[in-house]
Coordinates of C-alpha atoms in Angstrom, one line a residue:
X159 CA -19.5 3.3 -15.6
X160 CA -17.2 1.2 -17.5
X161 CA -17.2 -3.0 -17.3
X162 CA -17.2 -4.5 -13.9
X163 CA -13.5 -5.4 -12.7
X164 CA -12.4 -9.4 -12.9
X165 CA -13.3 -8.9 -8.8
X166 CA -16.4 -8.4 -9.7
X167 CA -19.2 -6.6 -8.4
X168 CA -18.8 -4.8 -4.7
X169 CA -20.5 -6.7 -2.3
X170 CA -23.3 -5.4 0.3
X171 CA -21.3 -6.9 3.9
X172 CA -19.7 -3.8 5.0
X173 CA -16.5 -5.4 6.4
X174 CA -16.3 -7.9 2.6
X175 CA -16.9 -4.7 1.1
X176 CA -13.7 -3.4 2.9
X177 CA -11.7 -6.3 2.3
X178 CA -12.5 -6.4 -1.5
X179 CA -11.8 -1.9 -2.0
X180 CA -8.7 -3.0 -0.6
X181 CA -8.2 -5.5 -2.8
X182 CA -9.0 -3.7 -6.2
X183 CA -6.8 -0.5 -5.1
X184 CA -3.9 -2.8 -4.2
X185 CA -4.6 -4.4 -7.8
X186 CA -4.0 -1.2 -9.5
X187 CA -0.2 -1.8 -8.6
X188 CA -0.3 -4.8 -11.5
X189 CA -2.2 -2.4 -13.8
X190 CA -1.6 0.0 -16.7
X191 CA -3.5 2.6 -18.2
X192 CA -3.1 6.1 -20.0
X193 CA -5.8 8.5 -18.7
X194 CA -6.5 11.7 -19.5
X195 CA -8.6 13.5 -16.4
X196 CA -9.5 17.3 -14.9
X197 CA -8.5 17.2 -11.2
X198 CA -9.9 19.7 -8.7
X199 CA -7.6 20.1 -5.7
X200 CA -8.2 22.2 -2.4
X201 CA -6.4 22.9 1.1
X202 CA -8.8 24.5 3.7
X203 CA -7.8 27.9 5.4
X204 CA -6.5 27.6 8.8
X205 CA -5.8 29.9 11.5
X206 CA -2.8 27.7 12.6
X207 CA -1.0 25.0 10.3
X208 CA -2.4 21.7 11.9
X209 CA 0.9 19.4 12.6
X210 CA 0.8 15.8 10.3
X211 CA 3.8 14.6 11.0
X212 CA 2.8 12.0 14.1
X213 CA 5.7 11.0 16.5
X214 CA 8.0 12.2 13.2
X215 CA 7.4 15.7 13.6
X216 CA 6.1 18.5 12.8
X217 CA 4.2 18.1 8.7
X218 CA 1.8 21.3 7.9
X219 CA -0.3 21.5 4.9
X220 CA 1.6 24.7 4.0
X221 CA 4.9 22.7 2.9
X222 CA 3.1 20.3 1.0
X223 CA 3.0 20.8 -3.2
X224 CA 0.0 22.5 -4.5
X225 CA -2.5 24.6 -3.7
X226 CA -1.8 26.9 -0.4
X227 CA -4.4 26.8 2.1
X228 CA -7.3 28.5 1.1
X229 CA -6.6 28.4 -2.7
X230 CA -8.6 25.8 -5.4
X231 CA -6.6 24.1 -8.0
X232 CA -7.8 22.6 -11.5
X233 CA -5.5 20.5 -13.3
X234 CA -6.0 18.6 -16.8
X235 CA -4.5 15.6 -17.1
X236 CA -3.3 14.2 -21.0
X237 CA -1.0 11.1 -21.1
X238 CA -0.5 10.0 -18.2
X239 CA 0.8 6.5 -17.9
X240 CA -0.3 4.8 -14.1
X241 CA 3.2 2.6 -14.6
X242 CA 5.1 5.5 -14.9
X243 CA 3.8 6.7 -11.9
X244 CA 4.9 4.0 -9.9
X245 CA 8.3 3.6 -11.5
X246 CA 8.9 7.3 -10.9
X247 CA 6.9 7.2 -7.9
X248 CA 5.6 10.8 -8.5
X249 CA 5.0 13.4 -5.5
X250 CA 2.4 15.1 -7.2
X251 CA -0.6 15.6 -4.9
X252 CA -2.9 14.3 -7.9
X253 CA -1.4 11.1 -8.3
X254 CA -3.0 9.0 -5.4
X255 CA -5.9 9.5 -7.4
X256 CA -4.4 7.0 -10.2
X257 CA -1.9 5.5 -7.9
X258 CA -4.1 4.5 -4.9
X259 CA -1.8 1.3 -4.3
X260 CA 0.8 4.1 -2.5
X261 CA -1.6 4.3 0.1
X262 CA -1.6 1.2 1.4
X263 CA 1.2 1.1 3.4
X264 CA 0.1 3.9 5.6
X265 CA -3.3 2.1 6.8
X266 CA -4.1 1.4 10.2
X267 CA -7.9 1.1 10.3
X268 CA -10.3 0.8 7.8
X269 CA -13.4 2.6 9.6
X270 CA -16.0 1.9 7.2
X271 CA -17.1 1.1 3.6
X272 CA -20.4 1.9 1.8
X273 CA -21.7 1.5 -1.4
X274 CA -22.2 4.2 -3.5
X275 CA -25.9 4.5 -5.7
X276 CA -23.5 4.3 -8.7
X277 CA -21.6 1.5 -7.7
X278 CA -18.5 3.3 -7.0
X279 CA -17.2 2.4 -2.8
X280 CA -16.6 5.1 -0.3
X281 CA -13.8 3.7 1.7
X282 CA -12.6 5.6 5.2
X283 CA -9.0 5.0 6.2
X284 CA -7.2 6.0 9.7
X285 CA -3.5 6.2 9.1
X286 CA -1.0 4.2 11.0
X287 CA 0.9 6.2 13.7
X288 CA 4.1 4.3 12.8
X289 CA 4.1 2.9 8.8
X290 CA 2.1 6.2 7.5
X291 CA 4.6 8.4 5.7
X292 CA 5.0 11.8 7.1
X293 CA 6.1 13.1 3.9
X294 CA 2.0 11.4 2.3
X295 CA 0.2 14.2 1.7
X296 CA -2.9 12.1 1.6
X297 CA -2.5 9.9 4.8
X298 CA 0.2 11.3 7.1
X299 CA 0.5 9.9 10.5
X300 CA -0.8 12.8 12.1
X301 CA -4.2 12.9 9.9
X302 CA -7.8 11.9 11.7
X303 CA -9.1 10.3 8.3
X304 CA -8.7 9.7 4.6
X305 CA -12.2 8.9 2.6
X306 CA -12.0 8.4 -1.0
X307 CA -14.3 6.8 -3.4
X308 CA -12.8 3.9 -5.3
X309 CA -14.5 3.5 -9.1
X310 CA -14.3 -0.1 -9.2
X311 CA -13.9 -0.4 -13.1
X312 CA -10.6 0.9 -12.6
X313 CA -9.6 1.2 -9.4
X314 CA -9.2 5.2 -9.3
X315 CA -9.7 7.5 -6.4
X316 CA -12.5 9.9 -7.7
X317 CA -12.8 11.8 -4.9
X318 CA -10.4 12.3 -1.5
X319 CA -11.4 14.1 1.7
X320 CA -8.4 14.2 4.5
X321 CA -9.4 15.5 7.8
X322 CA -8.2 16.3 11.3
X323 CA -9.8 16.7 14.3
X324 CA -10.8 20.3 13.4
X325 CA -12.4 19.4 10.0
X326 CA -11.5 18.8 6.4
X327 CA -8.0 19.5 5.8
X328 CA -8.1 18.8 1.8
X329 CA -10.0 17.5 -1.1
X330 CA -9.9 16.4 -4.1
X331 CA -12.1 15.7 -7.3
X332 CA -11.3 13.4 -10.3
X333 CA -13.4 14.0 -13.1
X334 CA -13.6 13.8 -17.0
X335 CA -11.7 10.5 -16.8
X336 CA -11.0 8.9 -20.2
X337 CA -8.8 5.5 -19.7
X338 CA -7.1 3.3 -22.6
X339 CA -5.9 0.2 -20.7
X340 CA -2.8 -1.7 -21.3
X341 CA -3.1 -5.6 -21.7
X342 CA -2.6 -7.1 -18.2
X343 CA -2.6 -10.7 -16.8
X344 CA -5.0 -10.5 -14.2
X345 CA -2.7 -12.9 -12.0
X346 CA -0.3 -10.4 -10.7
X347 CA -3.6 -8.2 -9.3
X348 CA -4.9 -11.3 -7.7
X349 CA -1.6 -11.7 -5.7
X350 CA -1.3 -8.4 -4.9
X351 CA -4.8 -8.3 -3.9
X352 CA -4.1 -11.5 -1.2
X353 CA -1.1 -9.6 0.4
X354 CA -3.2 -6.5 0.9
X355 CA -6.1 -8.1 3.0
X356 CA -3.7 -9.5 5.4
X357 CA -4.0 -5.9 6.7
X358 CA -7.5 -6.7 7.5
X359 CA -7.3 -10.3 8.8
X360 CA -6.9 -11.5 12.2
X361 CA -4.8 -15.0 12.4
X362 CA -2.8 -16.8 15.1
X363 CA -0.2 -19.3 13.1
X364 CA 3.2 -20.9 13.2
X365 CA 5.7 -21.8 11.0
X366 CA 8.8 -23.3 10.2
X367 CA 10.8 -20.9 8.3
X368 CA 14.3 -21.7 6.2
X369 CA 16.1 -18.6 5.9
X370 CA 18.1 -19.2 2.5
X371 CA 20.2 -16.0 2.4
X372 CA 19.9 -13.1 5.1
X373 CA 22.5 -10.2 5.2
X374 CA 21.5 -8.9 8.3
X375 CA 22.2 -11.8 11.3
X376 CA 20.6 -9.5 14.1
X377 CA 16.9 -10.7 14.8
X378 CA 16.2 -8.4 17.4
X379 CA 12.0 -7.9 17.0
X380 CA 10.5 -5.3 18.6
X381 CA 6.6 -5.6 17.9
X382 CA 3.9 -3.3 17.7
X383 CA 0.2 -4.3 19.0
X384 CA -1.3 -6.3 16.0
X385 CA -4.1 -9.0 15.7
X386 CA -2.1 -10.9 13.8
X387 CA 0.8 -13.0 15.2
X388 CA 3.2 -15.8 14.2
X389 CA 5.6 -18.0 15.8
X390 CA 8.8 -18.8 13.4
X391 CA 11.2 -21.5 13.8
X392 CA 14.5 -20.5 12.2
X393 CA 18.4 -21.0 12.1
X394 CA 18.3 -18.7 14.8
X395 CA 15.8 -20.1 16.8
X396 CA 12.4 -19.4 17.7
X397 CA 10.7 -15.8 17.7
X398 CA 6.9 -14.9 17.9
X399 CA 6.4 -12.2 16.1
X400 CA 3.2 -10.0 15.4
X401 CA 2.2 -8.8 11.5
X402 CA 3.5 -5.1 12.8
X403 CA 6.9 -4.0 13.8
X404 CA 8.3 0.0 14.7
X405 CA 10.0 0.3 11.6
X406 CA 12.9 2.6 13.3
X407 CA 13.9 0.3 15.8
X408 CA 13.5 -3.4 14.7
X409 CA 16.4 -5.0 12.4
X410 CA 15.7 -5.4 8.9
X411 CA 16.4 -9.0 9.4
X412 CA 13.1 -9.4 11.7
X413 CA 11.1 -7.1 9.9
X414 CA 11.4 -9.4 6.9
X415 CA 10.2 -12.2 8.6
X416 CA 7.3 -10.1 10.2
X417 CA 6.4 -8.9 6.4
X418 CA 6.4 -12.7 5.7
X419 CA 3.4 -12.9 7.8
X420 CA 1.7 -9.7 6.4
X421 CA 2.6 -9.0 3.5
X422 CA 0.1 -6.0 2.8
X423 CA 2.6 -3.2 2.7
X424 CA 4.9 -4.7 0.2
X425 CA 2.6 -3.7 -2.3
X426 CA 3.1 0.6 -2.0
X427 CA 6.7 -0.2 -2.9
X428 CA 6.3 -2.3 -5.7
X429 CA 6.5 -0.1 -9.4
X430 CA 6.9 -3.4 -12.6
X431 CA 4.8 -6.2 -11.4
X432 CA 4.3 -9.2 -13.8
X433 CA 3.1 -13.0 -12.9
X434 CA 5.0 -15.9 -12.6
X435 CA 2.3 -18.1 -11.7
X436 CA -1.0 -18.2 -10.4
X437 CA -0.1 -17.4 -7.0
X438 CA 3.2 -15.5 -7.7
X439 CA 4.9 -12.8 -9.1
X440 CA 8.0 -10.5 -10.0
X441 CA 8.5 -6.9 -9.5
X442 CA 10.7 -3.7 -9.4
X443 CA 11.0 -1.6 -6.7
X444 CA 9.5 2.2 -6.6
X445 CA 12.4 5.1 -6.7
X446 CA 12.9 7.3 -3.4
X447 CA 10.2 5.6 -1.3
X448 CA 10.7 7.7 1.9
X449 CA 10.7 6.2 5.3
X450 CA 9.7 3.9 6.8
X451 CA 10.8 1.4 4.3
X452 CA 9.9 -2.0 3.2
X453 CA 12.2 -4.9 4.7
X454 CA 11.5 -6.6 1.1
X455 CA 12.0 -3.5 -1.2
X456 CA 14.3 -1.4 0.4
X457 CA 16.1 0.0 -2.9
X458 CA 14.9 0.4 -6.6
X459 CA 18.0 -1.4 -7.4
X460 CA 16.4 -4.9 -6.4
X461 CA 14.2 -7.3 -8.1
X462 CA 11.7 -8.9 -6.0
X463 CA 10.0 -12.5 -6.4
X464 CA 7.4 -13.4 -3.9
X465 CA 5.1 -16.7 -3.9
X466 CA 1.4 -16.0 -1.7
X467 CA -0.4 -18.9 -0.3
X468 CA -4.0 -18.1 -0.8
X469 CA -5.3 -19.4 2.1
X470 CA -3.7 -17.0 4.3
X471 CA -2.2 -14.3 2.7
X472 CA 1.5 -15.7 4.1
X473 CA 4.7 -15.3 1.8
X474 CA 5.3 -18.9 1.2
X475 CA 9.0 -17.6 -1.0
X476 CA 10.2 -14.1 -1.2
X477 CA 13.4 -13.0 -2.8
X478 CA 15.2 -9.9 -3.2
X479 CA 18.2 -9.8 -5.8
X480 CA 20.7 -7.7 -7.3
X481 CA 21.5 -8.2 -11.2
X482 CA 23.9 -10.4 -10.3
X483 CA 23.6 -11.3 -6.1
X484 CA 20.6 -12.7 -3.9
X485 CA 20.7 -10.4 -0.7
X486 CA 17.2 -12.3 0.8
X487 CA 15.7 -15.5 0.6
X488 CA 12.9 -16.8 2.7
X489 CA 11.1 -20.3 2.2
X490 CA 8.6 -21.2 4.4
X491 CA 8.5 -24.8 4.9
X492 CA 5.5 -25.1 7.0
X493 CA 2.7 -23.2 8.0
X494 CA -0.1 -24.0 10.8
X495 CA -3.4 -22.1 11.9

């Protein structure tokens, strides 16, 4: 196994050891690397297409790209840049495996994280029944679990199991990997890595928010259940808010302010992300990220800045700009626990 990563080695606490997989696959965002790789994929037979698609709809394995059920796949890898990925934001079923930053949007639960004898973390995810993606072919709404193993030298999924409650659905192997990193500024991972755990961090806080530019006025917030809440003082008054929303019915004006307070699935949209600082950073948005969208990176055609206070994870700044218009601007002007 290659050098440890600048997050150092995984720890033995299972829930530290949760918080920091998260952490190293959300730094992968910030990262670039050209990898050559074999990848094995497989879809289990069936005798009826199991439905993935949640409250969406119906999702079976059948329409998904690859292998059909019951068939293996083995597919070598040359060239392939991890930046590219995210700017094109590829649908190939292999590219979760050096894209793993996609997924977190679609979390819900982290079940449980082990130690491997090789060092390598065995992470098992429960999709969210409202941010999971029906169109993820890795962690649709409608799936029991994702595990994968995270190689923490690079971040990489080297293995994947989906299941339902009938069994494994599909899996998938990463091996023969060969990696020639890019130059990268360990910053942007860092802050990256501070919005992701929000998704794992209870908080009760309250802050004074000035809303700087906002082109949606309607603050209508209906929240999901969430252990994290946050009561906002704006020009519009004052809302409590929880770190989850439903993405189909709350405004995009009140969703931003909820993704103030968790931040974590900012980071599956984000493709170019450099630092600005210590504690913030800039970044282009992925192509075609299907629904549900984020209230921060909504289109490819905006520029994001975001500042993260490392205490708690919360947006402190975020922007969103055109080439020549800012659309959103948050500040937060004080923050409680």
């Amino acid at each position: 196994m290659a050098a440890p990563h600048w997050l150092g080695e995984p720890p033995r606490d299972s829930e530290e050891l949760a918080a920091w997989a998260l952490s190293r696959i959300a730094a992968t965002a910030a990262e670039d690397a050209r990898v050559e790789a074999t990848v094995e994929l497989a879809y289990a037979p069936r005798d009826a297409e199991p439905d993935l698609g949640g409250r969406y709809g119906p999702r079976p394995v059948a329409e998904r790209p690859g292998p059909r059920p019951g068939e293996a796949q083995t597919i070598r890898l040359t060239g392939v840049s991890t930046r590219m990925l995210r700017e094109e934001d590829s649908d190939e079923p292999w590219a979760m495996l050096l894209d793993p930053a996609r997924l977190v949007r679609g979390i819900g639960e982290v079940l449980s994280a082990r130690r491997t004898e090789d060092g390598a973390v065995d992470l098992t995810l429960a999709p969210h029944p409202l941010f999971a993606s029906p169109e993820d072919p890795w962690l649709p709404p409608g799936a029991r679990t994702l595990t994968v193993r995270v190689d923490p030298a690079t971040g990489f999924l080297t293995a994947a199991e989906l299941t339902d409650a009938h069994g494994t659905l599909a899996t998938a192997r990463l091996t023969d990997l060969h990696t020639e990193a890019a130059p990268s500024s360990p910053e942007a991972g860092r802050t990256l890595a501070r919005m992701a755990r929000t998704l794992l961090e209870p908080a009760r806080l309250r802050a004074e928010v000035r809303v700087e530019a906002e082109t949606h006025e309607d603050l209508m917030f209906t929240p999901a259940p969430s252990e994290r809440s946050w009561t906002a003082t704006c020009a519009a008054g004052t809302l409590t808010l929880t770190g989850d929303y439903e993405p189909d019915r709350t405004s995009p004006a009140a969703a931003r302010l909820a993704e103030l307070l968790t931040p974590a699935r900012i980071v599956s949209h984000l493709a170019h992300v450099t630092p600005t600082s210590p504690t913030s950073l800039t970044a282009t948005v992925r192509p075609l990220r299907t629904f549900p969208f984020s209230a921060w990176a909504p289109d490819d055609g905006l520029t994001c800045h975001f500042t993260v206070d490392p205490t708690t994870g919360v947006l402190l700044n975020a922007e969103a700009m055109t080439d020549d218009r800012l659309l959103f601007h948050h500040t937060v002007t004080a923050l409680h626990a």
